């Protein structure tokens, strides 16, 4: 079969998502694996395309931030890691007696604790799935210590390791999160509980994949959060509903599967190869991807200081917080907000503009009616 001389050489097959992301990361650079913390951080800021692309491509954001000149002191301290490991060991000691007591099981002797070791992550994932199926069919209590689960993100498997999963006699599966921050007078730090809930929601999603092919299995949408009680080392537990966090995380993972669309919209020559590209080239590449900065990013993203600096340079109102951004409507910069308040710009019928002008009028009225201040007389020290 002949071909026309004008038809040219055959077109190469369309670049797959994995190849496209590998080109962005850099040839020969191994992808940085995602974990539950990273996926939870994505769910906390689902509108940030920059983080979605960098995490989906497996870019080392810590190294990238350092070369951009905005390194972030990100991650747990060594002291916090040691304290967390020590508390978890106490909770799981003696066959998990303390943990099972919190679940209402007084005698751990009748609770199965299967061995989950296997060769490689794929082997551990398969061994965990088998243990979950066997536990569901046994009709008894089973404690899985550090099972390994898998989720597919951007075409690649992400391996997740919850602290524990408990299988109840009725076939219910419950994720257990063990944290070292304290519960004081029955309540813990809301921000830390929220972060733990987002992380646990990732484990719930991964468990649901196994439950879908396991007869009689049911994954609880409430997780057991175990923390020290009142600054002691005595564990206490609370049930945390993660349905909202699960829904947000699931939606964000759905966006990550379309991450090739974000990559294909980038200008030609964009690369995040930290080893080969100069700081100027990396800055241009990073700025070519839209971001959505919020103050909460400082606790969850290695590029937060870089994004904050750029947001401040442009006067973006996002630097003041998401709630402020939502209240200001179409006013996207601090300069536009001040101009609207002074009556120099903005639609008077816009509720945000009207509220700003009213607030400015009230401020001027309060300042005008305040008594004039006089400098205090100097009083010599009696000593």
XYZ file of C-alpha atoms in Angstrom:
383
model
C 0.000 0.000 0.000
C 1.585 3.294 -1.150
C 1.382 6.658 0.524
C 1.156 10.064 -1.057
C 4.469 11.970 -1.101
C 2.608 15.018 0.195
C 1.240 13.218 3.217
C 4.502 13.609 5.118
C 5.844 11.351 7.865
C 3.298 9.710 10.137
C 2.419 11.704 13.240
C 3.793 10.379 16.502
C 1.203 9.055 18.941
C -0.330 11.646 21.175
C 1.744 12.269 24.294
C 0.269 10.478 27.250
C -0.463 12.230 30.505
C 2.389 10.468 32.255
C 4.904 11.513 29.583
C 3.601 15.067 29.586
C 4.004 15.377 33.357
C 7.436 13.755 33.198
C 8.551 16.402 30.685
C 7.382 19.140 33.050
C 9.199 17.521 35.979
C 12.406 17.048 34.031
C 13.975 14.072 32.232
C 15.375 11.525 34.622
C 13.763 13.140 37.690
C 11.808 10.654 39.768
C 8.335 11.885 40.741
C 7.879 12.884 44.352
C 5.186 10.562 45.721
C 1.982 12.027 47.045
C 0.690 11.086 50.472
C -2.466 11.693 52.474
C -1.197 15.045 53.785
C -0.566 16.321 50.264
C -3.956 15.155 49.018
C -5.628 16.729 52.056
C -3.853 20.019 51.346
C -5.128 19.892 47.771
C -8.650 19.456 49.082
C -8.204 22.455 51.375
C -7.504 24.716 48.367
C -9.218 23.039 45.387
C -9.036 26.129 43.169
C -5.236 26.327 43.017
C -4.165 25.062 39.594
C -0.506 25.648 40.397
C -0.459 23.196 43.279
C -2.619 20.691 41.397
C -0.175 20.674 38.472
C 3.005 20.523 40.564
C 1.683 17.766 42.815
C 0.256 15.833 39.885
C 3.616 16.001 38.103
C 5.476 14.939 41.246
C 7.606 18.102 41.425
C 9.639 18.570 44.610
C 8.070 21.843 45.759
C 10.546 22.294 48.634
C 13.514 22.271 46.230
C 11.594 24.473 43.797
C 10.774 27.042 46.490
C 14.393 27.122 47.634
C 15.679 27.807 44.109
C 13.048 30.515 43.655
C 14.472 32.221 46.748
C 11.415 31.637 48.944
C 12.202 28.551 51.046
C 9.491 27.551 53.498
C 10.128 26.003 56.929
C 7.581 23.331 56.135
C 6.942 20.070 57.967
C 6.850 18.694 61.481
C 9.673 19.259 63.938
C 11.743 16.273 64.997
C 10.387 16.668 68.531
C 6.796 16.472 67.287
C 7.587 13.357 65.238
C 9.191 11.600 68.212
C 6.317 12.579 70.500
C 3.762 11.360 67.962
C 5.516 8.026 67.488
C 5.773 7.538 71.251
C 2.057 8.227 71.778
C 1.039 5.938 68.917
C 3.185 3.151 70.360
C 1.413 3.547 73.713
C -2.026 3.442 72.091
C -1.164 0.242 70.197
C 0.787 -1.481 72.960
C -0.286 -4.877 74.332
C -2.151 -5.877 71.209
C -3.891 -2.517 70.930
C -5.585 -2.837 74.330
C -5.964 0.940 74.837
C -7.276 1.482 71.321
C -9.739 -1.368 71.566
C -10.924 -0.099 74.949
C -11.795 3.199 73.288
C -13.850 1.204 70.789
C -15.693 -0.588 73.581
C -13.771 -3.878 73.396
C -12.591 -4.743 76.901
C -10.832 -8.029 76.070
C -8.384 -7.787 73.151
C -7.673 -11.518 73.210
C -10.542 -12.215 70.824
C -9.497 -9.516 68.326
C -7.594 -10.636 65.234
C -4.450 -8.674 64.308
C -3.359 -10.008 60.889
C 0.192 -9.752 59.601
C 0.357 -7.253 56.728
C 3.978 -7.467 55.635
C 4.670 -8.241 51.970
C 7.237 -7.516 49.271
C 6.949 -4.014 47.847
C 4.046 -1.570 48.026
C 1.963 -3.517 45.523
C 2.338 -6.633 47.639
C 1.374 -4.782 50.813
C -1.702 -3.295 49.127
C -2.794 -6.743 47.970
C -2.144 -8.230 51.423
C -4.194 -5.462 53.055
C -7.105 -6.049 50.667
C -7.012 -9.777 51.430
C -6.949 -9.124 55.190
C -9.919 -6.774 54.897
C -11.942 -9.356 52.965
C -11.102 -12.112 55.437
C -11.933 -9.875 58.408
C -15.283 -8.873 56.908
C -16.255 -12.507 56.399
C -15.108 -13.635 59.857
C -17.872 -11.846 61.773
C -15.488 -10.719 64.536
C -13.304 -7.780 65.526
C -10.113 -7.209 63.520
C -7.420 -4.567 63.985
C -5.226 -3.728 60.978
C -2.069 -1.935 62.107
C -0.666 0.376 59.411
C -2.430 -1.158 56.411
C -1.381 0.075 52.979
C -4.044 1.417 50.596
C -3.847 2.805 47.063
C -5.542 5.558 45.092
C -4.965 6.474 41.459
C -4.074 10.142 41.092
C -3.180 11.727 37.749
C -2.719 8.264 36.247
C -0.273 7.040 38.894
C -0.869 5.055 42.101
C -0.584 6.869 45.418
C 0.124 4.662 48.427
C -1.523 5.651 51.694
C -0.863 4.296 55.177
C -3.431 5.098 57.892
C -2.509 4.516 61.523
C -5.080 1.738 61.824
C -8.315 0.358 60.414
C -10.808 -1.504 62.603
C -13.223 -4.048 61.131
C -16.336 -4.549 63.251
C -18.361 -7.769 63.535
C -21.101 -6.234 61.352
C -18.648 -5.662 58.482
C -18.108 -1.950 59.142
C -14.652 -0.503 58.476
C -13.490 2.455 60.582
C -10.361 4.547 60.035
C -8.370 5.377 63.180
C -6.225 8.510 63.272
C -3.771 8.863 66.182
C -2.516 12.404 66.806
C -0.300 13.800 69.535
C -2.058 17.177 69.968
C -4.082 17.262 73.209
C -7.798 17.227 73.880
C -8.376 19.690 76.723
C -11.709 19.671 78.567
C -13.218 17.541 75.814
C -12.166 19.691 72.850
C -9.040 20.042 70.704
C -7.611 22.735 68.460
C -10.158 23.192 65.661
C -7.534 23.777 62.967
C -5.651 20.617 63.876
C -8.836 18.566 64.048
C -9.813 19.908 60.615
C -6.446 18.916 59.154
C -6.757 15.442 60.672
C -10.282 15.110 59.249
C -9.111 16.026 55.736
C -6.285 13.512 55.981
C -8.618 10.783 57.264
C -11.067 11.500 54.432
C -8.355 10.465 51.952
C -8.062 7.110 53.729
C -11.850 6.701 53.620
C -11.832 7.187 49.846
C -9.060 4.621 49.440
C -10.924 2.136 51.652
C -14.083 2.571 49.593
C -12.256 1.242 46.534
C -11.538 -2.012 48.379
C -15.024 -2.137 49.925
C -16.594 -1.870 46.460
C -15.267 -5.340 45.611
C -15.755 -6.866 49.081
C -19.090 -8.450 49.874
C -20.701 -7.205 53.070
C -18.187 -4.379 53.585
C -19.253 -0.895 54.646
C -16.879 2.027 55.183
C -17.869 4.407 57.983
C -17.866 8.099 57.077
C -16.938 8.903 60.681
C -13.383 8.273 61.849
C -12.013 7.674 65.337
C -9.593 10.436 66.366
C -7.338 9.420 69.265
C -5.450 12.154 71.163
C -3.811 12.626 74.593
C -6.210 13.774 77.294
C -5.517 17.078 79.097
C -1.762 17.173 78.343
C -1.276 13.707 79.818
C -0.256 10.594 77.922
C -3.642 8.953 78.523
C -5.451 8.407 75.193
C -8.985 9.617 74.641
C -11.101 9.285 71.524
C -13.722 11.269 69.654
C -15.772 10.456 66.572
C -15.254 12.925 63.694
C -17.673 13.101 60.760
C -15.646 13.426 57.538
C -18.452 13.374 54.964
C -17.842 16.982 53.936
C -14.066 16.503 53.680
C -14.575 13.273 51.740
C -16.818 15.013 49.195
C -14.365 17.880 48.694
C -11.391 15.532 48.372
C -13.221 13.310 45.906
C -14.095 16.329 43.766
C -10.500 17.540 43.823
C -9.156 14.137 42.852
C -11.558 14.254 39.934
C -9.910 17.484 38.846
C -6.466 15.940 39.173
C -7.366 13.244 36.672
C -7.805 16.070 34.137
C -4.508 17.666 35.011
C -3.259 17.131 31.461
C -5.682 19.859 30.379
C -3.885 22.316 32.677
C -0.517 21.190 31.360
C -1.514 21.427 27.695
C -2.638 25.036 28.195
C 0.852 26.095 29.308
C 3.172 28.089 27.022
C 5.837 26.164 25.152
C 9.073 25.588 27.036
C 7.613 25.505 30.541
C 9.630 23.238 32.825
C 10.019 22.736 36.571
C 13.349 20.915 36.335
C 15.097 22.313 39.417
C 18.465 20.804 38.498
C 18.658 22.126 34.934
C 16.697 25.403 34.902
C 17.835 28.758 36.259
C 15.885 30.617 38.949
C 14.653 33.071 36.315
C 13.401 30.265 34.061
C 11.725 28.503 36.980
C 10.063 31.755 38.064
C 8.637 32.250 34.578
C 7.384 28.651 34.509
C 5.739 28.912 37.922
C 4.088 32.220 37.077
C 2.618 30.723 33.900
C 0.326 28.546 36.048
C -2.575 30.361 37.776
C -2.582 30.122 41.545
C -5.067 30.881 44.294
C -3.226 32.018 47.388
C -4.831 32.183 50.812
C -3.219 32.680 54.254
C -4.049 29.041 55.062
C -1.514 27.997 52.419
C 1.305 28.950 54.801
C 0.561 25.837 56.844
C 0.048 23.467 53.929
C 2.178 24.334 50.879
C 5.915 24.689 50.313
C 5.381 27.435 47.707
C 3.226 29.563 50.015
C 5.858 32.266 50.638
C 6.509 32.676 46.920
C 2.799 32.910 46.103
C 2.203 35.323 48.975
C 4.950 37.643 47.730
C 3.457 37.683 44.235
C -0.039 38.305 45.589
C 1.221 41.221 47.656
C 3.019 42.705 44.653
C -0.222 42.744 42.673
C -2.263 43.940 45.649
C -4.551 40.911 45.491
C -7.206 40.869 48.203
C -6.662 37.112 48.636
C -3.765 37.986 50.937
C -6.376 39.176 53.455
C -8.177 35.821 53.536
C -10.847 33.916 51.628
C -13.699 35.403 53.659
C -12.596 38.953 52.794
C -12.233 38.000 49.148
C -15.761 36.626 49.130
C -17.234 39.754 50.670
C -15.599 42.101 48.140
C -17.164 40.572 45.036
C -15.689 42.042 41.859
C -13.090 44.148 43.703
C -9.977 42.043 43.286
C -7.175 44.398 44.382
C -6.535 46.460 47.487
C -6.184 49.568 45.301
C -9.619 48.993 43.785
C -11.105 48.541 47.263
C -9.625 51.834 48.522
C -10.704 53.688 45.381
C -14.247 52.361 45.767
C -14.339 53.393 49.423
C -13.225 56.933 48.523
C -15.857 57.182 45.789
C -13.264 57.388 43.028
C -14.332 54.151 41.307
C -16.870 51.372 41.510
C -20.588 51.015 40.870
C -22.628 52.704 43.648
C -25.297 50.016 43.224
C -22.789 47.288 43.985
C -23.481 46.098 47.588
C -19.751 45.727 48.288
C -19.017 49.265 47.079
C -21.950 50.681 49.049
C -20.775 48.904 52.213
C -17.236 50.232 51.790
C -18.415 53.815 51.350
C -20.734 53.532 54.330
C -17.869 52.165 56.439
C -15.606 55.034 55.375
C -18.310 57.603 56.189
C -18.805 56.085 59.643
C -15.060 56.163 60.255
C -14.766 59.809 59.270
C -17.763 60.660 61.441
C -16.226 58.884 64.419
C -12.885 60.628 63.945
C -14.547 64.037 63.591
C -16.517 63.654 66.820
C -13.592 62.341 68.860
C -11.998 64.888 71.215
C -8.638 66.199 70.139
C -5.763 64.529 71.909
C -3.119 66.591 73.646
C 0.372 65.284 74.329
C 0.843 64.119 77.901
C 2.962 66.336 80.098
C 6.346 64.910 80.889
C 6.416 63.555 84.417
C 9.800 63.153 85.993
C 10.560 59.788 87.517
C 10.337 60.051 91.318
C 13.407 57.891 91.631
